Coordinates of C-alpha atoms and ligand atoms in Angstrom, one line a residue:
X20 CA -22.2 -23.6 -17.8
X21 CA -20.9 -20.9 -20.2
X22 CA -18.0 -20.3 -22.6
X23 CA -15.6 -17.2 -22.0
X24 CA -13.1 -15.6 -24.2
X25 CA -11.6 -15.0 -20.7
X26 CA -12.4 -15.9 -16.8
X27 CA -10.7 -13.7 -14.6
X28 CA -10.1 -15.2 -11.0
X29 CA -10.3 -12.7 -8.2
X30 CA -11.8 -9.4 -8.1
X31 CA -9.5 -7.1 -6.3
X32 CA -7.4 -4.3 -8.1
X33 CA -5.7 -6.2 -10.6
X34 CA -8.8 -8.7 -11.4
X35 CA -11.6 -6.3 -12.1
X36 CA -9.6 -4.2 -14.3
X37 CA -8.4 -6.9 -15.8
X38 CA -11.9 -7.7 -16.3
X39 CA -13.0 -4.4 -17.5
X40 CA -9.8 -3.7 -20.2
X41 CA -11.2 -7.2 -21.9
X42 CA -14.8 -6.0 -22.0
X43 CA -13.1 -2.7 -23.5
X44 CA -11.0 -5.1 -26.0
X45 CA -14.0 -6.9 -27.3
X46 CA -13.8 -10.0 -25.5
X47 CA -16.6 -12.0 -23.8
X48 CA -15.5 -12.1 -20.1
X49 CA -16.5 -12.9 -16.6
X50 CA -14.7 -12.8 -13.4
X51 CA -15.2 -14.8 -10.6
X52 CA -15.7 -13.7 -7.1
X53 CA -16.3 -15.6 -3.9
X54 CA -16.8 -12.4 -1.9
X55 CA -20.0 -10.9 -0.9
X56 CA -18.9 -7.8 -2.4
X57 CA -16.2 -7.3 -5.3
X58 CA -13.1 -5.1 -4.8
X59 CA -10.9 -7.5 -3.1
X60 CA -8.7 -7.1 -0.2
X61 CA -8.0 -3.7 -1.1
X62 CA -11.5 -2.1 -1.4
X63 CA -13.2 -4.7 1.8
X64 CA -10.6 -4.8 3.8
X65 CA -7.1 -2.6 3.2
X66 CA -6.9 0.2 1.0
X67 CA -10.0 2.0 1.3
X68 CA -11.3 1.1 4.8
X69 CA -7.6 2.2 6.2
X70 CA -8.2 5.2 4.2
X71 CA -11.5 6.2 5.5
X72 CA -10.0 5.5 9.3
X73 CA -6.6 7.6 8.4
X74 CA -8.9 10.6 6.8
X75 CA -11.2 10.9 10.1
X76 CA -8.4 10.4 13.0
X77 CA -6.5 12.9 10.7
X78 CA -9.3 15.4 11.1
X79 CA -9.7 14.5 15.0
X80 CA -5.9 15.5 15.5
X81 CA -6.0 18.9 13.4
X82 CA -9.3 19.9 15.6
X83 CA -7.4 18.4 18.6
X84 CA -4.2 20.3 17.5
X85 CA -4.5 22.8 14.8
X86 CA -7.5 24.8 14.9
X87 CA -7.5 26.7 18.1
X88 CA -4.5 28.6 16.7
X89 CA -6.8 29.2 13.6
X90 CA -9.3 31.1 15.8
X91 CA -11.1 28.1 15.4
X92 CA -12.8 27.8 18.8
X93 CA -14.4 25.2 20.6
X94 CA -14.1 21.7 22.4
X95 CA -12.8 19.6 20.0
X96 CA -14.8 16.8 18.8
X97 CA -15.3 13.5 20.9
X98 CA -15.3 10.2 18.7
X99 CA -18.3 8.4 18.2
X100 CA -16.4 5.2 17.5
X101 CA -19.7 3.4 16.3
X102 CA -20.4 6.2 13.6
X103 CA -16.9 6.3 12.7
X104 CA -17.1 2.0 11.8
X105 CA -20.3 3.4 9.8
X106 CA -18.5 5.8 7.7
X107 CA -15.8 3.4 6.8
X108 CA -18.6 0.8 6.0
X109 CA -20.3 3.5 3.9
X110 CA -17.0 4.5 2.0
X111 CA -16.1 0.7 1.8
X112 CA -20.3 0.4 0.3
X113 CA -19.8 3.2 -2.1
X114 CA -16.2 1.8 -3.9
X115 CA -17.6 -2.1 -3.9
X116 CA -20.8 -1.0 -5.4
X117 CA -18.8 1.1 -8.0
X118 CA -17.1 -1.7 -9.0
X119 CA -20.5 -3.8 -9.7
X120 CA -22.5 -1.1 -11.9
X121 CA -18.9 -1.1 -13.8
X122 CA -19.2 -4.5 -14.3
X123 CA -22.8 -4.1 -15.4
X124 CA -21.8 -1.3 -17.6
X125 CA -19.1 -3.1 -19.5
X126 CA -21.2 -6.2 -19.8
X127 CA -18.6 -8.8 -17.3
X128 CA -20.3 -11.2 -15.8
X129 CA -19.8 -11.7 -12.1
X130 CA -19.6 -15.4 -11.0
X131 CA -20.0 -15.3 -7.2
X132 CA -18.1 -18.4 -6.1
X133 CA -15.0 -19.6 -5.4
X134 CA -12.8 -21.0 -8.7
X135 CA -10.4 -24.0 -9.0
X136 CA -9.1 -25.1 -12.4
X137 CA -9.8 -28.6 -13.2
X138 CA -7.8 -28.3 -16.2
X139 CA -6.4 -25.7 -19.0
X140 CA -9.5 -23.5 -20.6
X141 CA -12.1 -24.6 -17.4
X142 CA -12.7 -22.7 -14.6
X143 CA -15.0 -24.6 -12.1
X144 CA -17.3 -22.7 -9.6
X145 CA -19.6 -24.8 -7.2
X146 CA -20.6 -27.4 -9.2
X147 CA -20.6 -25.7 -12.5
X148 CA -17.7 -26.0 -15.0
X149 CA -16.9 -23.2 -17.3
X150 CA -15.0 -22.5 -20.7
X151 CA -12.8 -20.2 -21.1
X152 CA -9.7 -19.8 -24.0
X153 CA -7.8 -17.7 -21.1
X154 CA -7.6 -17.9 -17.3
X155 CA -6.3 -14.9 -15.6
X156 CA -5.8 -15.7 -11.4
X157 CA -5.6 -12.7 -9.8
X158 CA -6.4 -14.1 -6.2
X159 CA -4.3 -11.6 -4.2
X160 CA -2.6 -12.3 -1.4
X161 CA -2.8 -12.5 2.3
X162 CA -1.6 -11.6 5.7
X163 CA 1.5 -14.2 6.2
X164 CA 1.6 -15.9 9.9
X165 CA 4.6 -15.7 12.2
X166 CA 5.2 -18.8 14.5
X167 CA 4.5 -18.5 17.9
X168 CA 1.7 -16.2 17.3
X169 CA -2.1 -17.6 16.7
X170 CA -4.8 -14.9 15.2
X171 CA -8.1 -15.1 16.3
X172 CA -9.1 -11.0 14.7
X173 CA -10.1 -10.6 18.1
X174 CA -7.0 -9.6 20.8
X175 CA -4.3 -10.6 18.0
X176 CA -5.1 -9.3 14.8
X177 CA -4.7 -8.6 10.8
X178 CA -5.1 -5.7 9.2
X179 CA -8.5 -7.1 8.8
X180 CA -9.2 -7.4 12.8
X181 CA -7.6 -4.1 12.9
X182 CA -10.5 -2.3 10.6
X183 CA -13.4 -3.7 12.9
X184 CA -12.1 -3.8 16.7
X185 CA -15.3 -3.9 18.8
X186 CA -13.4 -0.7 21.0
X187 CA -10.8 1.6 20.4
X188 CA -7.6 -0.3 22.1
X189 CA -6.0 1.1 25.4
X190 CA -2.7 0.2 24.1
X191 CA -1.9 -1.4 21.3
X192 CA 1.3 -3.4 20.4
X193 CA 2.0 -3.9 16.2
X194 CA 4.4 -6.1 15.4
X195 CA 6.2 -4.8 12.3
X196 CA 6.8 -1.0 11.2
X197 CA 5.7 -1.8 7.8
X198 CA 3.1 0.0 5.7
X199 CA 0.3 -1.8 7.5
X200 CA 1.7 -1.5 10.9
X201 CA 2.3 2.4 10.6
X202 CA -0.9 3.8 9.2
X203 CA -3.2 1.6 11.5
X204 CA -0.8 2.2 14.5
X205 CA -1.1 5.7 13.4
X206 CA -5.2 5.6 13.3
X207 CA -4.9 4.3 17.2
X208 CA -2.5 6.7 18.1
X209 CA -4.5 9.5 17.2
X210 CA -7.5 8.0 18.6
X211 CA -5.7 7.9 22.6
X212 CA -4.4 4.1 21.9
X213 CA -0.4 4.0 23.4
X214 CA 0.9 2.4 20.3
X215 CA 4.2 0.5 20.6
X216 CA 6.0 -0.8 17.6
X217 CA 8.2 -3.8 17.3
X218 CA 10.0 -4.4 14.6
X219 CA 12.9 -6.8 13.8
X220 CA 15.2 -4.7 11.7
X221 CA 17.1 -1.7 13.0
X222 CA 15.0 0.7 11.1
X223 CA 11.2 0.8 10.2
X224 CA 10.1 0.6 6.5
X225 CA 12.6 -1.7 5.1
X226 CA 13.7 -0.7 1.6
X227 CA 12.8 2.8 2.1
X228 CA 15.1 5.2 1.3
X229 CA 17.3 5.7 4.9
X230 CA 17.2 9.7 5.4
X231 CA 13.5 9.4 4.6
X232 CA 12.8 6.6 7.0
X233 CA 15.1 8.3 10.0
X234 CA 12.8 11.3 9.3
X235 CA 9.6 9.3 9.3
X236 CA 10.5 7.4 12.4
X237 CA 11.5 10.9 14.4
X238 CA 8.0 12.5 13.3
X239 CA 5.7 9.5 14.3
X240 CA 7.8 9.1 17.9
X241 CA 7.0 13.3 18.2
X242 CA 3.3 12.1 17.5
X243 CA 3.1 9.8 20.3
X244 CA 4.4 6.1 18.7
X245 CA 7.2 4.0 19.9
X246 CA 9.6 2.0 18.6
X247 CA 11.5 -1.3 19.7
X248 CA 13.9 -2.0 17.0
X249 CA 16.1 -4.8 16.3
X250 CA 13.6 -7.3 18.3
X251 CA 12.8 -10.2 17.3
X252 CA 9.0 -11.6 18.3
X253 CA 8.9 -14.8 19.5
X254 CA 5.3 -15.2 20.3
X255 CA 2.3 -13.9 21.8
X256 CA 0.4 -15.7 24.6
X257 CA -3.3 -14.1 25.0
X258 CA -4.6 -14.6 28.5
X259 CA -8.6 -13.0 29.1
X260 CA -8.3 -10.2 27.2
X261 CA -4.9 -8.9 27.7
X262 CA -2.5 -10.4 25.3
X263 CA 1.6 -11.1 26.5
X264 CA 4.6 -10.6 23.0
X265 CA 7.7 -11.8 23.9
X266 CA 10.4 -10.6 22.5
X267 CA 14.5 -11.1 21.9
X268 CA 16.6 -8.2 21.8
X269 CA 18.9 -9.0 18.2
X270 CA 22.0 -7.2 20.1
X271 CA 22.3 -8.6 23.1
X272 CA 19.5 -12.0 22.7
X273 CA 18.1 -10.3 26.1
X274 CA 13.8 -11.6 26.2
X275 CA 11.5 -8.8 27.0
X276 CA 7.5 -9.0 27.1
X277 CA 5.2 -6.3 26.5
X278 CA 1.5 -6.6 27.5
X279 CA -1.8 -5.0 25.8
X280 CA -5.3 -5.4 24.8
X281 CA -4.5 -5.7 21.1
X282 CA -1.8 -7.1 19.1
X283 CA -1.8 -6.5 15.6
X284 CA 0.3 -8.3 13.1
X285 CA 1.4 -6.6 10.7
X286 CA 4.5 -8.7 8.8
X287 CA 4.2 -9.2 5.1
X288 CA 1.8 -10.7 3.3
X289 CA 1.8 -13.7 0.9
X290 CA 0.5 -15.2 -2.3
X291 CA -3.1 -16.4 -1.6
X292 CA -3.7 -19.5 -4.2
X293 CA -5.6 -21.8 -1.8
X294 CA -8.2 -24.1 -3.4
X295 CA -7.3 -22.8 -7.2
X296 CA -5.9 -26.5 -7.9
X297 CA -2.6 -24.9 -8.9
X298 CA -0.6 -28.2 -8.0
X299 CA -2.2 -30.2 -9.7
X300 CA -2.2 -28.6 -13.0
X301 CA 1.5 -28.3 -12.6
X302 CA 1.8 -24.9 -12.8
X303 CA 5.8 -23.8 -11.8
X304 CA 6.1 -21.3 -8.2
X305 CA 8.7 -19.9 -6.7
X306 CA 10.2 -21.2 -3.0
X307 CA 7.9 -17.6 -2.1
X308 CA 5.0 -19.1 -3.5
X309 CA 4.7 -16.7 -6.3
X310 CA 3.4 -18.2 -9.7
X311 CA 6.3 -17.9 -12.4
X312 CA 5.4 -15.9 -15.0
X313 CA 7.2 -14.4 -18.2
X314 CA 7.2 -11.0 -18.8
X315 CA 3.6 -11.1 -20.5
X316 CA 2.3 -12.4 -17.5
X317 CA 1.7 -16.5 -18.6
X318 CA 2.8 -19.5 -16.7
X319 CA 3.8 -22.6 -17.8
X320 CA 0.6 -23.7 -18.5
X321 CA -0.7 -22.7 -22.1
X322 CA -3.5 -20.0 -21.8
X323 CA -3.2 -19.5 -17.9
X324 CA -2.0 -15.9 -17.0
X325 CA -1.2 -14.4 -13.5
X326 CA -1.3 -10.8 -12.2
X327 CA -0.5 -9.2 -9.2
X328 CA 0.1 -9.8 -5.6
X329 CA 0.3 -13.5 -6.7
X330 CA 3.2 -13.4 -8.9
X331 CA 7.0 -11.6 -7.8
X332 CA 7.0 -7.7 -7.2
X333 CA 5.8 -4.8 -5.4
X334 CA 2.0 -6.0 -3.5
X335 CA 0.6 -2.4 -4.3
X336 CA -3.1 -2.2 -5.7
X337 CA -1.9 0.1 -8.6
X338 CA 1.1 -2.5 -9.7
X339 CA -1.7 -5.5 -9.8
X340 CA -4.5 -2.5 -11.8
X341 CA -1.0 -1.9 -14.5
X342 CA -0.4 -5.7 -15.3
X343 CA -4.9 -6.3 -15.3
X344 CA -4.7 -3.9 -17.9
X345 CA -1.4 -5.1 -19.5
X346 CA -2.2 -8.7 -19.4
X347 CA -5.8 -7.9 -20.8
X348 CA -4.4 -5.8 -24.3
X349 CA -1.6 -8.8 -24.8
X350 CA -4.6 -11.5 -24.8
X351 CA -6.2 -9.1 -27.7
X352 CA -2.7 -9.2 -29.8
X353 CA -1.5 -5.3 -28.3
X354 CA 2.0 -4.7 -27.2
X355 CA 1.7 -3.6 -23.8
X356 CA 4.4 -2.2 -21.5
X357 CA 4.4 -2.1 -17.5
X358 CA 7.7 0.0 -16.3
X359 CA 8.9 -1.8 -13.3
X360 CA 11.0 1.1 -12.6
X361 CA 8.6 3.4 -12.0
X362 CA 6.0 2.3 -9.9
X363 CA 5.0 4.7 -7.3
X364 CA 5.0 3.7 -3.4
X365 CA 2.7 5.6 -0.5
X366 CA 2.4 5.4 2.6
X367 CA -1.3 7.5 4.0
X368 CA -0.1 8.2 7.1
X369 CA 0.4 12.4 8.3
X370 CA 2.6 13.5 6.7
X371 CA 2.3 10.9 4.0
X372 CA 5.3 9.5 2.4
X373 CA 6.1 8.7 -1.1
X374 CA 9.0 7.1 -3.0
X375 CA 9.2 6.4 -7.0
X376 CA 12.5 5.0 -8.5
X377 CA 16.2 4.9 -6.9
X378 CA 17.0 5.5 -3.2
X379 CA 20.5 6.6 -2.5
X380 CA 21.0 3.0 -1.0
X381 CA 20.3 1.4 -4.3
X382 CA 22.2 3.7 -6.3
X383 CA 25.5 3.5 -3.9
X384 CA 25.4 -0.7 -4.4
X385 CA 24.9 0.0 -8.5
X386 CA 27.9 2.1 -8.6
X387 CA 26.3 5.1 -9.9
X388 CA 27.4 8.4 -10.0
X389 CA 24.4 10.5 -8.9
X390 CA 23.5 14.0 -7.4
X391 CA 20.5 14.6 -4.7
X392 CA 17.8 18.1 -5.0
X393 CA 16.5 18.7 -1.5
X394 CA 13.8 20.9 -0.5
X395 CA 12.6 21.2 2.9
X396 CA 8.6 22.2 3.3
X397 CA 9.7 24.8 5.6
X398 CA 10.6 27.2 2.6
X399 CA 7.1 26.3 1.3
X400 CA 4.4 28.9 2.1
X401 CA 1.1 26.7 1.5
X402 CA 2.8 24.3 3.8
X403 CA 3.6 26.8 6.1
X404 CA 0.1 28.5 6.4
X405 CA -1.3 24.6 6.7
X406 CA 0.9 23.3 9.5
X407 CA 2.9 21.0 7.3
X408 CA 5.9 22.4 7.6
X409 CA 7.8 19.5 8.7
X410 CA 9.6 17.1 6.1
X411 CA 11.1 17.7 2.3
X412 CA 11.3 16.2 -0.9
X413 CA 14.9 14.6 -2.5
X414 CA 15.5 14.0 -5.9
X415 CA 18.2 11.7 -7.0
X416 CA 19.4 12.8 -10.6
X417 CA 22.3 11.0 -12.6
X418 CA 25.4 13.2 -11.8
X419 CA 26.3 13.3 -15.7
X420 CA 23.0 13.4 -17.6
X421 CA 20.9 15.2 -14.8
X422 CA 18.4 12.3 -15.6
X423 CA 16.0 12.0 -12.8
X424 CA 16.6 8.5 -11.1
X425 CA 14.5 8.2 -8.3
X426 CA 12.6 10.7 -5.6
X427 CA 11.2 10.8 -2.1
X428 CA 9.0 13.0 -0.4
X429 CA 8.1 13.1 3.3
X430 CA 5.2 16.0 4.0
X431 CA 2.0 17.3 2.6
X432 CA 0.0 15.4 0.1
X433 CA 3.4 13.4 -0.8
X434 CA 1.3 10.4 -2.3
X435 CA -0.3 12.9 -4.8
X436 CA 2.9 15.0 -5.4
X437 CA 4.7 12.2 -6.5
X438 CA 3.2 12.0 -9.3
X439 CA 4.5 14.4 -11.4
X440 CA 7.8 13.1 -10.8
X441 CA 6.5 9.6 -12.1
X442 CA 5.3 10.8 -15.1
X443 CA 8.8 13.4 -15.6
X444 CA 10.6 9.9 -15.6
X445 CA 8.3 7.8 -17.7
X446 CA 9.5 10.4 -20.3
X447 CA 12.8 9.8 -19.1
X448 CA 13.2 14.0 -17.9
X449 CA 16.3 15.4 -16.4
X450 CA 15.4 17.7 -12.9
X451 CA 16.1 20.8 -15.4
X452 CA 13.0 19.6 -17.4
X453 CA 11.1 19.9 -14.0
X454 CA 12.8 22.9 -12.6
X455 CA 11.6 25.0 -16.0
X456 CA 8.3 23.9 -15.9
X457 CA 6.4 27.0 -14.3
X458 CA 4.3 25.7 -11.2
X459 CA 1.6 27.4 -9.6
X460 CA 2.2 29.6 -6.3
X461 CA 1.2 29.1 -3.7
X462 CA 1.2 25.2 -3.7
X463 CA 2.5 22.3 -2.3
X464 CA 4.0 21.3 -5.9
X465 CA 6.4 24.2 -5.9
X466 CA 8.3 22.1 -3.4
X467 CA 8.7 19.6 -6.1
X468 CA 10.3 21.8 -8.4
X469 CA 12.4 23.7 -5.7
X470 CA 13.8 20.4 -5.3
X471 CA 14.6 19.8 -9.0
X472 CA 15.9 23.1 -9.1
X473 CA 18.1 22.0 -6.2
X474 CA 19.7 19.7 -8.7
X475 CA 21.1 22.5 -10.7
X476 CA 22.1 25.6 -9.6
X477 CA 20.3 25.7 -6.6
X478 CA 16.8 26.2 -5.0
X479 CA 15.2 29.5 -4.6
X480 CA 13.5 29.4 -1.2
X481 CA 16.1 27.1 0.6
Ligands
NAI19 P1 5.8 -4.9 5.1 O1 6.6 -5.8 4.3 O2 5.6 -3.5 4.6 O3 6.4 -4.7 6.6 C1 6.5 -5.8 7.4 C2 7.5 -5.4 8.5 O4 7.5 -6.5 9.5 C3 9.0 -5.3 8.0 O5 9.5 -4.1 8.5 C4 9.7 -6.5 8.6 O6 11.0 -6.3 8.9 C5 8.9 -6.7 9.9 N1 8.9 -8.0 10.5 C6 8.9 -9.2 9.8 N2 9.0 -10.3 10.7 C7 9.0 -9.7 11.9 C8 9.1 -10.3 13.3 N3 9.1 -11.6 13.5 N4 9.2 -9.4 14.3 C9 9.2 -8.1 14.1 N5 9.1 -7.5 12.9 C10 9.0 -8.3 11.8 O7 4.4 -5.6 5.3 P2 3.0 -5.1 5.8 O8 3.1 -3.8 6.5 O9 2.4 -6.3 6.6 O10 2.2 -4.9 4.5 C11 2.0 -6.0 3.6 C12 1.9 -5.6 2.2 O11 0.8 -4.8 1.9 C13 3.1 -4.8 1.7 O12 3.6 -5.4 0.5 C14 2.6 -3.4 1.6 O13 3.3 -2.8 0.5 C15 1.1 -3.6 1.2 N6 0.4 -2.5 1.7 C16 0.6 -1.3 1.1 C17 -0.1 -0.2 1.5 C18 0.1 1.1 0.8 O14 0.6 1.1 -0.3 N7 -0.1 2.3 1.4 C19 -0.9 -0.2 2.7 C20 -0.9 -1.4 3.4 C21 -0.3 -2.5 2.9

């Protein structure tokens, strides 16, 4: 038994930097983690291994597609689907063991275990009770069930069943055209799987700006996915190892069935609090099973904080990393800020796509007078010369102030473009501020600007 200034709970994204910004502050802190290896659902089984899969298929489709017109000559590769689970294990290896010698290096102790709270300031792992003045639960979240349909990670399947299929599926069927259910069905696709989609709303990637999702949804049909929209599932019956979703049409109430030899699920996600002894302790949740918290990140209970996919918000790595490191510097007495409003979304798929801010959808139900920059890839000559000529970036600027409100990007290295955009409106820019800002030729990043300049007098290359 050992005394903590703080015992973080969890050691995905938002716990281990938690965990490392209190070593940084002073503080004597450990963090517990039941997990063989630290990193959390994002580094073992999300994130990073769907990263690793995306970056390889991506590379099978440009030989497969791209590289003969290069000059590039030759078969293209054949996939060594054994080697290919290797990498990702490797990549998976290298970012979990990252985490550990950062732990070493900034002196947090790793308690391998898995925590409950007895009561206020202890934190019990096994059979070994510790102090601690603050309690931070990070425990992350995970996949949420649907009725009907039983997961055994085998035939009907996670995201986490999805990242370690013994063979690479004939067809595959994902239920929801989410950010899960797009990248991994997009991984399949490219490896030869027929991918179908269901999904219960009328358009995939609810919440996504609309132009930006019809666009998304016309590139990944042109890349072999398809859609069955408006549907709602009603269960899956797995029979050898073929499994049967049935289906209701939302229009008509018609029932379909589709068969394959993998069904992944892919249809929100939820708190994960299991076994923490949160009931007990009293501590107030919402009907969505998120802890309350106030805006510096403590529940009810006196000394016991909550960050990340367990409390309301975005379930994005980066959001949980912001409030580690916010909730961390307001333990040690700081003033820290997380802005809500500009929290970046990504999703790795080819082209990537990228939102921050406002969609036009948002800003039509607020009232708000507002202007759009568009900028298509096609006037872009990197993107041209790299076969990513397809998509376009909008900004959405107030139609007074020319304050940039919110942007979207659909094409080349979106998730990475985005960015500057970001940080333009944490300084709360207009799209002139971006527009004068010399970029470098020939990039991808001159789109971004084009754009901006789109929201004034007009773009150059358009
Ligand atoms: P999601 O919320 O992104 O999408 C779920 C989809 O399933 C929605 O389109 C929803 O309408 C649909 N759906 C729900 N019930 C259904 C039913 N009965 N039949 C058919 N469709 C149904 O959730 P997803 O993709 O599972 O991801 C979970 C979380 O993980 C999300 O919060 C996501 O942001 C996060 N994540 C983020 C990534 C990234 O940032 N690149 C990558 C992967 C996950």
């Amino acid at each position: 038994m050992s005394s903590y200034d703080v015992i973080v709970i969890g050691a995905g994204p938002g716990g281990y930097v938690c965990a490392i910004r209190c070593a940084q502050l002073g503080m004597k802190v450990a963090c517990v983690e039941g997990r063989e290896t630290l990193g959390g659902t994002c580094l073992n089984v999300g994130c990073i291994p769907s990263k690793a899969m995306l970056h390889a298929t991506h590379m099978l489709h440009e030989a497969e597609h791209n590289f003969a017109t290069m000059g590039l000559k030759g078969k293209a590769p054949s996939v060594d689907w054994k080697q290919m689970l290797s990498y990702k294990e490797e990549t998976i290896a290298q970012n979990t063991g990252g985490i550990e010698f950062l732990f070493k290096k900034n002196k947090v102790d790793w308690i391998k275990g898995w925590a409950s709270i007895p009561e206020a300031g202890k934190v019990q792992v096994g059979d070994d009770v510790h102090d601690a003045k603050h309690i931070v639960i990070a425990s992350g979240s995970e996949a949420s069930s649907l009725p009907g349909v039983e997961v055994d990670e085998k035939t009907v399947v996670t995201s986490t069943g999805a990242l370690a299929l013994n063979k690479i599926p004939k067809k595959l069927i994902v239920i929801g055209a989410g950010v899960i259910g797009l990248e991994l069905g997009s991984v399949y696709s490219r490896l030869g799987a027929e991918v179908e989609v269901i999904e219960f709303l009328d358009a995939i990637t609810p919440g996504m700006d609309a132009e930006i999702a019809r666009q998304f949804q016309r590139m990944l049909t042109k890349q072999g996915l398809k859609f069955t929209l408006g549907a709602a599932v009603q269960g899956v019956a797995v029979k050898g190892n073929k499994a049967t979703v049935t289906y209701k049409l939302r229009k008509d109430d018609s029932e379909h069935q589709m068969t394959a030899d993998t069904v992944l699920v892919a249809t929100g996600r939820k708190p994960y609090t299991d076994g923490l002894g949160l009931d007990a302790l009293g501590i107030e949740m919402s009907e969505r099973g998120q802890i309350k918290t106030d805006s510096k990140y403590a529940t009810n209970i006196a000394g016991i904080y909550a960050i990340g996919d367990t409390i309301a918000g975005p379930m994005l790595a980066h959001k949980a990393e912001d409030e580690g490191m916010a909730v961390a510097e307001g333990i040690a007495g700081q003033h820290p800020h997380v802005n809500y409003g500009v929290i970046p979304g990504v999703i790795y798929t080819h082209p990537e796509v990228a939102n921050v801010g406002e969609t036009e959808e948002t800003l039509k139900e607020q009232g708000r007078a507002y202007k759009v920059g568009k900028f298509p890839f096609m006037g872009n000559a990197r993107a041209k010369a790299n076969f990513a000529g397809e998509g376009f970036v909008k900004i959405l600027a107030d139609k007074e102030t020319d304050r940039i409100l919110g942007a979207h990007i659909i094409g080349p290295m979106a998730g990475d473009l985005i960015h500057e955009i970001c940080v333009a409106m944490e300084f709360g820019a207009a799209a002139e501020d971006l527009a004068r800002t010399c970029h470098a030729h020939p990039t991808y990043s001159e789109a971004v600007r084009e754009a901006a300049l789109a929201c004034g007098d007009g773009a150059i290359h358009a």
